CSV table of C-alpha atoms in Angstrom, one decimal:
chain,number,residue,atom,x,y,z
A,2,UNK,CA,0.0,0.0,0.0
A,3,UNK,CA,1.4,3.5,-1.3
A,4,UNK,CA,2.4,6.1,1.8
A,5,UNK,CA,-0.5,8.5,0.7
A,6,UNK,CA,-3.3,5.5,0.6
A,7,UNK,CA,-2.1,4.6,3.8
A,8,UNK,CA,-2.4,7.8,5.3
A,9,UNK,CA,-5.7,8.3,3.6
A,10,UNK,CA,-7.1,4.6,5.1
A,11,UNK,CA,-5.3,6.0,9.0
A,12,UNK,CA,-7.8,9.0,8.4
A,13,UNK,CA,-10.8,7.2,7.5
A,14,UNK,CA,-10.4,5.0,10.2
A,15,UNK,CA,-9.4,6.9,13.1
A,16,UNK,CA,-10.8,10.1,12.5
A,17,UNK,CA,-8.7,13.8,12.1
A,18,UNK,CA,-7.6,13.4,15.9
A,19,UNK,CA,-4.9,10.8,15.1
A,20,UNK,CA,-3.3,13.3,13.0
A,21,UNK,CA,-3.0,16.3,16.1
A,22,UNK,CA,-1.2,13.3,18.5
A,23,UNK,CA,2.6,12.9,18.4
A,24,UNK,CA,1.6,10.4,20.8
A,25,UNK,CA,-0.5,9.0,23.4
A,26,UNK,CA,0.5,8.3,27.3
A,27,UNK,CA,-2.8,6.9,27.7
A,28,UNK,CA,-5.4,7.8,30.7
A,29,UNK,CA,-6.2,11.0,28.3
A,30,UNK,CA,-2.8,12.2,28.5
A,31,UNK,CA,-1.0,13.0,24.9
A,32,UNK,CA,1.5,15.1,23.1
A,33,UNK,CA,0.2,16.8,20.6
A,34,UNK,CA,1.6,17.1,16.9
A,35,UNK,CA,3.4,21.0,16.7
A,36,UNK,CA,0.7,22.2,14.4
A,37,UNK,CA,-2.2,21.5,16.6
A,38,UNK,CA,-0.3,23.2,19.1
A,39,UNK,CA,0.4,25.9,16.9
A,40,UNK,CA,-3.2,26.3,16.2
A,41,UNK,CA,-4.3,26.3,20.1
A,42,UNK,CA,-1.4,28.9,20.8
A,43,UNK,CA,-2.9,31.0,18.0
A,44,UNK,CA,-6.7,31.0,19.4
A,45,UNK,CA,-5.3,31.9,22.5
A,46,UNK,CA,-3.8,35.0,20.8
A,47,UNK,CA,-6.4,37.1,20.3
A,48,UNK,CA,-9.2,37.2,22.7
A,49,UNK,CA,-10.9,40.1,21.5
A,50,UNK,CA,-11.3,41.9,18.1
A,51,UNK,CA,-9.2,45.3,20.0
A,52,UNK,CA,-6.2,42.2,20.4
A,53,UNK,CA,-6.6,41.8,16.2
A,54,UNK,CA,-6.0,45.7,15.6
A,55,UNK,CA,-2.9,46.0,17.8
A,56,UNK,CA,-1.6,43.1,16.1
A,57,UNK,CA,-2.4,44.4,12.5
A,58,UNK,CA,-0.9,48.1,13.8
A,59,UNK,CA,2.0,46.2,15.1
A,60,UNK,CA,2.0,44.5,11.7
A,61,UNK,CA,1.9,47.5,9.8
A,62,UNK,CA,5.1,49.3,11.6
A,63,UNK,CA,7.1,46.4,11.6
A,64,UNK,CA,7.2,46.7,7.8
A,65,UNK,CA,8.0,50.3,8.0
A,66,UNK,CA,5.1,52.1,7.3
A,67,UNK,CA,5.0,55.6,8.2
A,68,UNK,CA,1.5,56.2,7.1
A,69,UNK,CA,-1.5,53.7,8.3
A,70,UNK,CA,-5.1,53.7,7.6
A,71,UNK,CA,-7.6,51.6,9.2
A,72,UNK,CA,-11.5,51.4,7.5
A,73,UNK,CA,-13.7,49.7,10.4
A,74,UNK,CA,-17.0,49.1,10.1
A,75,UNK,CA,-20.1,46.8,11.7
A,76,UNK,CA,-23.2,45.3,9.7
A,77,UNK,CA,-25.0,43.4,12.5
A,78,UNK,CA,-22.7,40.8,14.2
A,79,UNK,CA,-20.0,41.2,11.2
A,80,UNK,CA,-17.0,43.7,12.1
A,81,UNK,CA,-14.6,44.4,9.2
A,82,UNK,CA,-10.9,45.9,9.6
A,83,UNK,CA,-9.2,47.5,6.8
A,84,UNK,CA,-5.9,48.3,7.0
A,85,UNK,CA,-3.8,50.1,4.4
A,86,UNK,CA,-0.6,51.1,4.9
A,87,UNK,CA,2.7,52.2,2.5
A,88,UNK,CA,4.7,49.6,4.3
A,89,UNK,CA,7.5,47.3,2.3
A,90,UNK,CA,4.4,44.9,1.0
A,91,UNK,CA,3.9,41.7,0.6
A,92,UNK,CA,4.9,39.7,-2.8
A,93,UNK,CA,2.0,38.0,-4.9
A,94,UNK,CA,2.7,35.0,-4.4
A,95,UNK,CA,3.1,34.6,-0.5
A,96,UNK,CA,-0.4,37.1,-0.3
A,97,UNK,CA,-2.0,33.4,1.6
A,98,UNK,CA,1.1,32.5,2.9
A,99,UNK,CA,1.7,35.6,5.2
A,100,UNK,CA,-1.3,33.9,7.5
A,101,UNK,CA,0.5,30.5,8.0
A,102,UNK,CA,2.6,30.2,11.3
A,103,UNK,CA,6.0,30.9,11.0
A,104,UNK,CA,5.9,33.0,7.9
A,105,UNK,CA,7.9,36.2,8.9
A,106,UNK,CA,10.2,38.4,7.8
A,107,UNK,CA,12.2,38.7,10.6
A,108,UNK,CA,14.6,36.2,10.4
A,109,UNK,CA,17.0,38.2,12.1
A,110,UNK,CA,15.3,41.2,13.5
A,111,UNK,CA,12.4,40.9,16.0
A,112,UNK,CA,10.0,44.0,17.6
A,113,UNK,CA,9.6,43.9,21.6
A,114,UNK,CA,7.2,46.8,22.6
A,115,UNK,CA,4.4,47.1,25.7
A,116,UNK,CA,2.7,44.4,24.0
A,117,UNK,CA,5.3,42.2,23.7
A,118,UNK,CA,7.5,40.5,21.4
A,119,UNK,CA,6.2,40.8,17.7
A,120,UNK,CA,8.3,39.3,14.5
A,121,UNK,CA,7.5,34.8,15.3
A,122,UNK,CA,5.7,34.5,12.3
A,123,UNK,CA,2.5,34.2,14.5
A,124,UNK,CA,0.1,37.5,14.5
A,125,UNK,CA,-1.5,36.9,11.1
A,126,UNK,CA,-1.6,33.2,11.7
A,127,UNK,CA,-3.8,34.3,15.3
A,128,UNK,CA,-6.2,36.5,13.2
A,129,UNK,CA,-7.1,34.1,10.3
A,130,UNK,CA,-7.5,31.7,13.2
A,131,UNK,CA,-10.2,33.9,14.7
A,132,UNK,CA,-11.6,35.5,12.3
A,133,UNK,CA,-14.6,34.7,9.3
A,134,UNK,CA,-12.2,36.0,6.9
A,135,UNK,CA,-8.6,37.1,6.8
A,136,UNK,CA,-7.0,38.1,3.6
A,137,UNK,CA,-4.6,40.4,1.5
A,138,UNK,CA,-6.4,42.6,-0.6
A,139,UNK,CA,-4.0,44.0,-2.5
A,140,UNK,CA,0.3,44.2,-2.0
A,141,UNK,CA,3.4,44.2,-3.5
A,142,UNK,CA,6.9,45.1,-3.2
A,143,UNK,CA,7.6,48.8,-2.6
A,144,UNK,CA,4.0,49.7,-2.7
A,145,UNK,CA,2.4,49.0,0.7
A,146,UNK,CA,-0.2,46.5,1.7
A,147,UNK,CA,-4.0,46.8,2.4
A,148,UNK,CA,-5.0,43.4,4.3
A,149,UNK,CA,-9.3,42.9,5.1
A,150,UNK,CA,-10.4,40.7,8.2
A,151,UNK,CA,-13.9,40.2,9.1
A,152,UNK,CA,-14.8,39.0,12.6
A,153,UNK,CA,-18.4,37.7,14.4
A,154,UNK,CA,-18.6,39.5,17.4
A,155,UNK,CA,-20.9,36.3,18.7
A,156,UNK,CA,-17.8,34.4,18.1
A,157,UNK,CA,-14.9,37.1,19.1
A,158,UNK,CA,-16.1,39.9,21.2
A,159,UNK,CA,-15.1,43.6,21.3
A,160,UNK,CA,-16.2,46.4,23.9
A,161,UNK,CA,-19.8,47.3,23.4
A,162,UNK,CA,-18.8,50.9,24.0
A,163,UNK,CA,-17.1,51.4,20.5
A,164,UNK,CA,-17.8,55.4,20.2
A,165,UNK,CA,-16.0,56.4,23.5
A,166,UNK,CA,-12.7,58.5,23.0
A,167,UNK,CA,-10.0,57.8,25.4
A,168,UNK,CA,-8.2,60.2,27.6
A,169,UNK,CA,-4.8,60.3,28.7
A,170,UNK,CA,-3.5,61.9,32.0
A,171,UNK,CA,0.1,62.6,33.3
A,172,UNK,CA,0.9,60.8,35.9
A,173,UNK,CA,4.1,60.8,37.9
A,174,UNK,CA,5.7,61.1,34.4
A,175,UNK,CA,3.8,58.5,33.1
A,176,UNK,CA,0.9,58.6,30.4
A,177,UNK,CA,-1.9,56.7,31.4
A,178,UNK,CA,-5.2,56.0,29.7
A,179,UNK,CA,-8.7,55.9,30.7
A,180,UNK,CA,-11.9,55.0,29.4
A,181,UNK,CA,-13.1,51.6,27.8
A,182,UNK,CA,-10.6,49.4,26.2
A,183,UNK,CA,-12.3,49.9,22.5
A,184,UNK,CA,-11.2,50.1,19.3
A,185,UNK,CA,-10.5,54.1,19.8
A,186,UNK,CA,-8.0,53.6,22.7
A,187,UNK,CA,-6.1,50.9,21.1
A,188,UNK,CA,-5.6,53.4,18.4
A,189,UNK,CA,-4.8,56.0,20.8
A,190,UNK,CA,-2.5,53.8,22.7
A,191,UNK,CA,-0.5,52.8,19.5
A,192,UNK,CA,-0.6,56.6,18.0
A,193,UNK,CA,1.1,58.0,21.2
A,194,UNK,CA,3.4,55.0,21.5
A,195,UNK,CA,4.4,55.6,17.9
A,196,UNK,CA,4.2,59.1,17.4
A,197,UNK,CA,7.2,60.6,14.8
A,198,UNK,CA,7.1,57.3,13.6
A,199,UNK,CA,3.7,56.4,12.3
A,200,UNK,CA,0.8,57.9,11.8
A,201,UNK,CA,-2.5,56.6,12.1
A,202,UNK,CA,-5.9,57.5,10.4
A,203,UNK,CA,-9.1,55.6,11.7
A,204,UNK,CA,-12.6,56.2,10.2
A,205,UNK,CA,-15.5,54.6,8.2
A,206,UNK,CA,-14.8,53.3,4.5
A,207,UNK,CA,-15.8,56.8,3.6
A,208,UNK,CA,-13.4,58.6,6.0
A,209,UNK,CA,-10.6,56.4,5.3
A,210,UNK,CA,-11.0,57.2,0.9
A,211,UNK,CA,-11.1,60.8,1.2
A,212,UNK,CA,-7.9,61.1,3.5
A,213,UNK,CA,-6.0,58.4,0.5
A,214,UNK,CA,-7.8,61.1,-1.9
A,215,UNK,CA,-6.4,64.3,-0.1
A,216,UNK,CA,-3.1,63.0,1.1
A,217,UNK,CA,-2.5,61.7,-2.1
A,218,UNK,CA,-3.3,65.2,-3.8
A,219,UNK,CA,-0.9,66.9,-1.6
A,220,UNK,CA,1.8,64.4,-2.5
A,221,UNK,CA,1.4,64.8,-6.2
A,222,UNK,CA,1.3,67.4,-8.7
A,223,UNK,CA,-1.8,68.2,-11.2
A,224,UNK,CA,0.1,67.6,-13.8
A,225,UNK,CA,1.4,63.7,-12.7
A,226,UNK,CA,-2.1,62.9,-11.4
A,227,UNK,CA,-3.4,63.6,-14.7
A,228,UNK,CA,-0.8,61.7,-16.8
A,229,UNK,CA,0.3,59.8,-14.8
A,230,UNK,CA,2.3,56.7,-15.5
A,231,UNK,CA,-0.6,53.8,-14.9
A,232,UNK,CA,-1.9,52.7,-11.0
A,233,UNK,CA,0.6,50.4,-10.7
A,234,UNK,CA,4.1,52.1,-10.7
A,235,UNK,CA,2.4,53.9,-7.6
A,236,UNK,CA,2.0,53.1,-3.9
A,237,UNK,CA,-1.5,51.9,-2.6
A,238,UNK,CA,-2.6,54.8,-1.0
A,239,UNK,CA,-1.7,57.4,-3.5
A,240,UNK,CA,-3.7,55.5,-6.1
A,241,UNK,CA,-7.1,57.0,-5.8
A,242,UNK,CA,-5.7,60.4,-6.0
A,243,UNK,CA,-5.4,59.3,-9.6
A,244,UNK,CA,-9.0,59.0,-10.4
A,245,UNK,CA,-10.2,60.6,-13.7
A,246,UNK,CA,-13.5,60.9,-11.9
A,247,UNK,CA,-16.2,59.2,-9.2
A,248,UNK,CA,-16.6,55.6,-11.0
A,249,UNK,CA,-12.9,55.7,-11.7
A,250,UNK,CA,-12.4,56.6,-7.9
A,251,UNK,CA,-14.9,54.0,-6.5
A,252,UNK,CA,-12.9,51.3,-8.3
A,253,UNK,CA,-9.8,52.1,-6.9
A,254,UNK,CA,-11.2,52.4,-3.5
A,255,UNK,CA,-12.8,49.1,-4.3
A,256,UNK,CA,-9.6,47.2,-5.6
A,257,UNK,CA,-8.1,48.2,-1.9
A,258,UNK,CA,-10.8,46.7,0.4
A,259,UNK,CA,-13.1,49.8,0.7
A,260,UNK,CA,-16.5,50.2,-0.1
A,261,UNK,CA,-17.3,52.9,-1.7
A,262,UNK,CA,-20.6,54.3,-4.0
A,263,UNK,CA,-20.1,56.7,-7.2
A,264,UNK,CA,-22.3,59.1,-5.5
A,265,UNK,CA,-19.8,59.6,-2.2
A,266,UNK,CA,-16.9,59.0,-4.5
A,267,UNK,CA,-18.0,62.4,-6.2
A,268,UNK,CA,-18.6,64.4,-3.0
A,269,UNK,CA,-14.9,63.3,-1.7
A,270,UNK,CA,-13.6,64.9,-5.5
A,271,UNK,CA,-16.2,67.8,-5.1
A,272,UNK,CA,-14.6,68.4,-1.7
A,273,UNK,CA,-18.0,67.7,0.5
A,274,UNK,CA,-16.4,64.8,2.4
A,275,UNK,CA,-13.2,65.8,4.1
A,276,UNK,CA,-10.9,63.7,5.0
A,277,UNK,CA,-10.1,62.9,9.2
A,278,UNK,CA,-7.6,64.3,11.2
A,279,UNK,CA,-4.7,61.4,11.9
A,280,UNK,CA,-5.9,60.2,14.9
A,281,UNK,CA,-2.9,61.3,17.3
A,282,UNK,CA,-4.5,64.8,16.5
A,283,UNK,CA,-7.9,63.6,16.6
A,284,UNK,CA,-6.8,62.5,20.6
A,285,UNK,CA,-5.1,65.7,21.4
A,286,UNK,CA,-8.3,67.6,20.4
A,287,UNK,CA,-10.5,65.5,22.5
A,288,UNK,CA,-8.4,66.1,25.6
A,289,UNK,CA,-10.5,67.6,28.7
A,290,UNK,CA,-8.9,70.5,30.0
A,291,UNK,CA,-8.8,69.8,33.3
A,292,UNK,CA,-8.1,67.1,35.9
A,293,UNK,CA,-12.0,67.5,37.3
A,294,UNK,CA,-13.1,66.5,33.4
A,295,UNK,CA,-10.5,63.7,32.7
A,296,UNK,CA,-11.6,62.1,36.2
A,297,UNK,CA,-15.7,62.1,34.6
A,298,UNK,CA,-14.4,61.7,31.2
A,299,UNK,CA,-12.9,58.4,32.1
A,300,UNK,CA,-16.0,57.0,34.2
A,301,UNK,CA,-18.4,55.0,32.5
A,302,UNK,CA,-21.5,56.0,30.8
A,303,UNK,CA,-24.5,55.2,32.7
A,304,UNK,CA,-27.4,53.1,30.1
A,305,UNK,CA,-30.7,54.5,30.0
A,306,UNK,CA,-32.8,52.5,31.8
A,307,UNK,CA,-34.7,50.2,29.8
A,308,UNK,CA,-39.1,51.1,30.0
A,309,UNK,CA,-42.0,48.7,29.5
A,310,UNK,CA,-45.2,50.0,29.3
A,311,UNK,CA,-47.9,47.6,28.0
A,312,UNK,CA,-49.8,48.6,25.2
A,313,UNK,CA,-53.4,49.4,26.9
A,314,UNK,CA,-51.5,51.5,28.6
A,315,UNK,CA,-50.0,53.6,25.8
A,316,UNK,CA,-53.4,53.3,23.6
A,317,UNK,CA,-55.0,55.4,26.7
A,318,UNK,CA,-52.8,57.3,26.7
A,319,UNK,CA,-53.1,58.1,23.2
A,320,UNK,CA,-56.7,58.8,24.2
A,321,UNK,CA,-56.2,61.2,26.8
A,322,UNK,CA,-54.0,63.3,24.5
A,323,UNK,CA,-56.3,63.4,22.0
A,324,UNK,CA,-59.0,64.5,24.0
A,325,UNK,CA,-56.6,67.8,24.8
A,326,UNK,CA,-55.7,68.0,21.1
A,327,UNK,CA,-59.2,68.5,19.9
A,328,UNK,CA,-59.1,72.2,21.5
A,329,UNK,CA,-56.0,72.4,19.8
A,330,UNK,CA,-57.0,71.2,16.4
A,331,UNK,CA,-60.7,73.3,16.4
A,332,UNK,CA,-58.7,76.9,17.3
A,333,UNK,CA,-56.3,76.0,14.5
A,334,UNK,CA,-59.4,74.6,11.9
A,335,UNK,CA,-57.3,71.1,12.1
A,336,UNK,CA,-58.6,67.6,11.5
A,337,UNK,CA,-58.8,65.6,14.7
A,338,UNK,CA,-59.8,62.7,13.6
A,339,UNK,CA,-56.3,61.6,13.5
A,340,UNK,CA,-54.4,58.3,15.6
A,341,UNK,CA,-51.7,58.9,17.6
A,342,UNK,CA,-48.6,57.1,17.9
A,343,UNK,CA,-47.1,56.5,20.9
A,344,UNK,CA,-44.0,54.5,21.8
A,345,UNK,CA,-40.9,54.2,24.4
A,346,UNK,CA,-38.0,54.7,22.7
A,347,UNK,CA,-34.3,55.0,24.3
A,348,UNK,CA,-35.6,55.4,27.8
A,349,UNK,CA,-38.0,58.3,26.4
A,350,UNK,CA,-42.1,58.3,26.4
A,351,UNK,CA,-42.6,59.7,22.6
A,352,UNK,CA,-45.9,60.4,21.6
A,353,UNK,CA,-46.5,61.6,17.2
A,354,UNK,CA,-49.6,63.4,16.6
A,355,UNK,CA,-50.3,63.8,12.9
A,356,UNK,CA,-51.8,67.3,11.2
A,357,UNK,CA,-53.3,65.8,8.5
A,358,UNK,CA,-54.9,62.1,8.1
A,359,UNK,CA,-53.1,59.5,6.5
A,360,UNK,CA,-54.8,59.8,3.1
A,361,UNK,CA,-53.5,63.5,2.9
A,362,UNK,CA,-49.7,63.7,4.3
């Protein structure tokens, strides 16, 4: 029997475990195969989706990017991370390798920062490991990368609080954050860490096309955007400065992971969408000025109570209103024979009372 059928008949017989045991001790107790370690290790990782975007910012810096641009966005329990950078980039052919374990770059050169060690060939491996989808988008030598990973939240959780802004106080010569360990202060933490060395732009798919758009209109002349010498002699994120127009721009921003309609394409050229501060600014603006305002800008925000109120209960008092509105409605020569809608909505009794009846609005 050839190697390969044999392996095949050890599969069908045993099952995929045999293959993660270097061998078995017996009572339950086994030493598993290096892969199956590997991918444990891995899982173990990244614990929450914030753990992902150090590890792609970490990614990003070790291949010497100076600018970085990260496209986050949420569509029910789906969170998607784009990240574009003008780091060395990746060649074609190792665009599924990278997310292998192992696969560095570093042979000789590792990165040890407050997050640890970064360079084992492990990070990308971690994220594809956790995530619904992990790939590159679009790389190549000398032109940057821009890598897309999608994550369910059910299976991979982040901080439910994803709008906060962090805040940073100075404290016995230290800088210290506070507010909820979100997306935003992972950000925050890495800009300040990094700052004169990389800069950092965070925003919707929207946000993140017009800064590529402005930054790369700054960097080039009118004259070599307009003839210029084809998309490909230039780095990622000056390409859809290049644009002859809004389809032309949506389909760069499309070849680089972002999403992106003709109609907001056109209001980035026309000027209407401008781009975000890099995010080390963003931070510094949204400093409180004071010690009193850092200490309540860094406490939690308290949830509205949640408010059931049964619907007899809202139709009468739908009733009741209406019975004031009527005086309302005959001094103003207005139809009252109109329904009310009333509802609770974010901890708030609202109640809609219509001028006109449905068959005339």
């Amino acid at each position: 029997m050839a190697d390969h059928e044999l392996i095949e008949f050890v599969q069908q017989t045993t099952g995929e475990s045999h293959f993660r045991v270097e061998q078995d001790y017996g009572n339950g107790f086994v030493r598993l195969e290096s892969s199956e370690a590997e991918r444990r290790q891995a899982k173990q990782d990244i614990r929450c989706v914030e753990d992902a975007v150090i590890e792609m910012l970490r990614n990003s810096r070790d291949a010497g990017a100076h600018l970085i641009f990260l496209a986050t966005s949420k569509a029910g329990n789906l969170r998607t991370l784009t990240m574009i950078d003008d780091g060395s980039g990746i060649p074609a052919d190792l665009h599924k390798l990278v997310f292998e374990p192992r696969v560095t770059s570093k042979l000789d050169t590792f990165h040890e920062d407050k997050w640890g060690v970064h360079g084992r060939g492990m990070a990308l491996f971690s994220i594809k490991e956790n995530a619904k989808d992990a790939r590159v988008v679009a790389s190549a030598p000398g032109m940057g990368s821009s890598l897309q990973v999608v994550f369910d939240t059910d299976r991979l959780t982040e901080k439910t609080d994803q709008s906060s802004m962090p805040v940073f106080v100075q404290e016995e010569g230290r800088t210290l954050f506070r507010g909820p360990k979100n997306i935003n202060r992972t950000v925050g933490e890495f800009s300040l860490d990094e700052r004169g060395k990389s800069l950092v732009f965070l925003g919707s798919g929207i946000e993140i096309a017009a800064a590529l758009y402005d930054l790369g209109c700054k960097a080039l002349s009118d004259k070599e955007r307009i003839f210029h010498k084809g998309l490909e002699a230039y780095p990622l994120y000056l390409r859809p400065s290049l644009a002859s127009g809004p389809d032309e721009l949506t389909e760069i921003c499309q070849s680089l992971g972002l999403e992106l309609s003709t109609r907001s394409a056109r209001r980035i050229i026309d000027g209407q969408i401008k781009r975000p501060p890099s995010f080390l600014e963003l931070l510094t603006a949204a400093q409180p000025k004071s010690a009193s305002e850092a200490s309540a800008a860094s406490r939690p925000k308290q949830r509205k109570k949640a408010v059931n109120l049964s619907e007899d209960d809202l139709q009468g008092f739908g009733t009741d209103v209406m019975g004031a509105y009527k005086n309302l409605a005959a001094a103003y020569y207005l139809n009252a024979d109109v329904q009310p809608k009333v509802y609770v909505r974010d901890g708030e009794l609202v109640v809609k009372v219509p001028l006109l009846p449905d068959d005339l609005q």
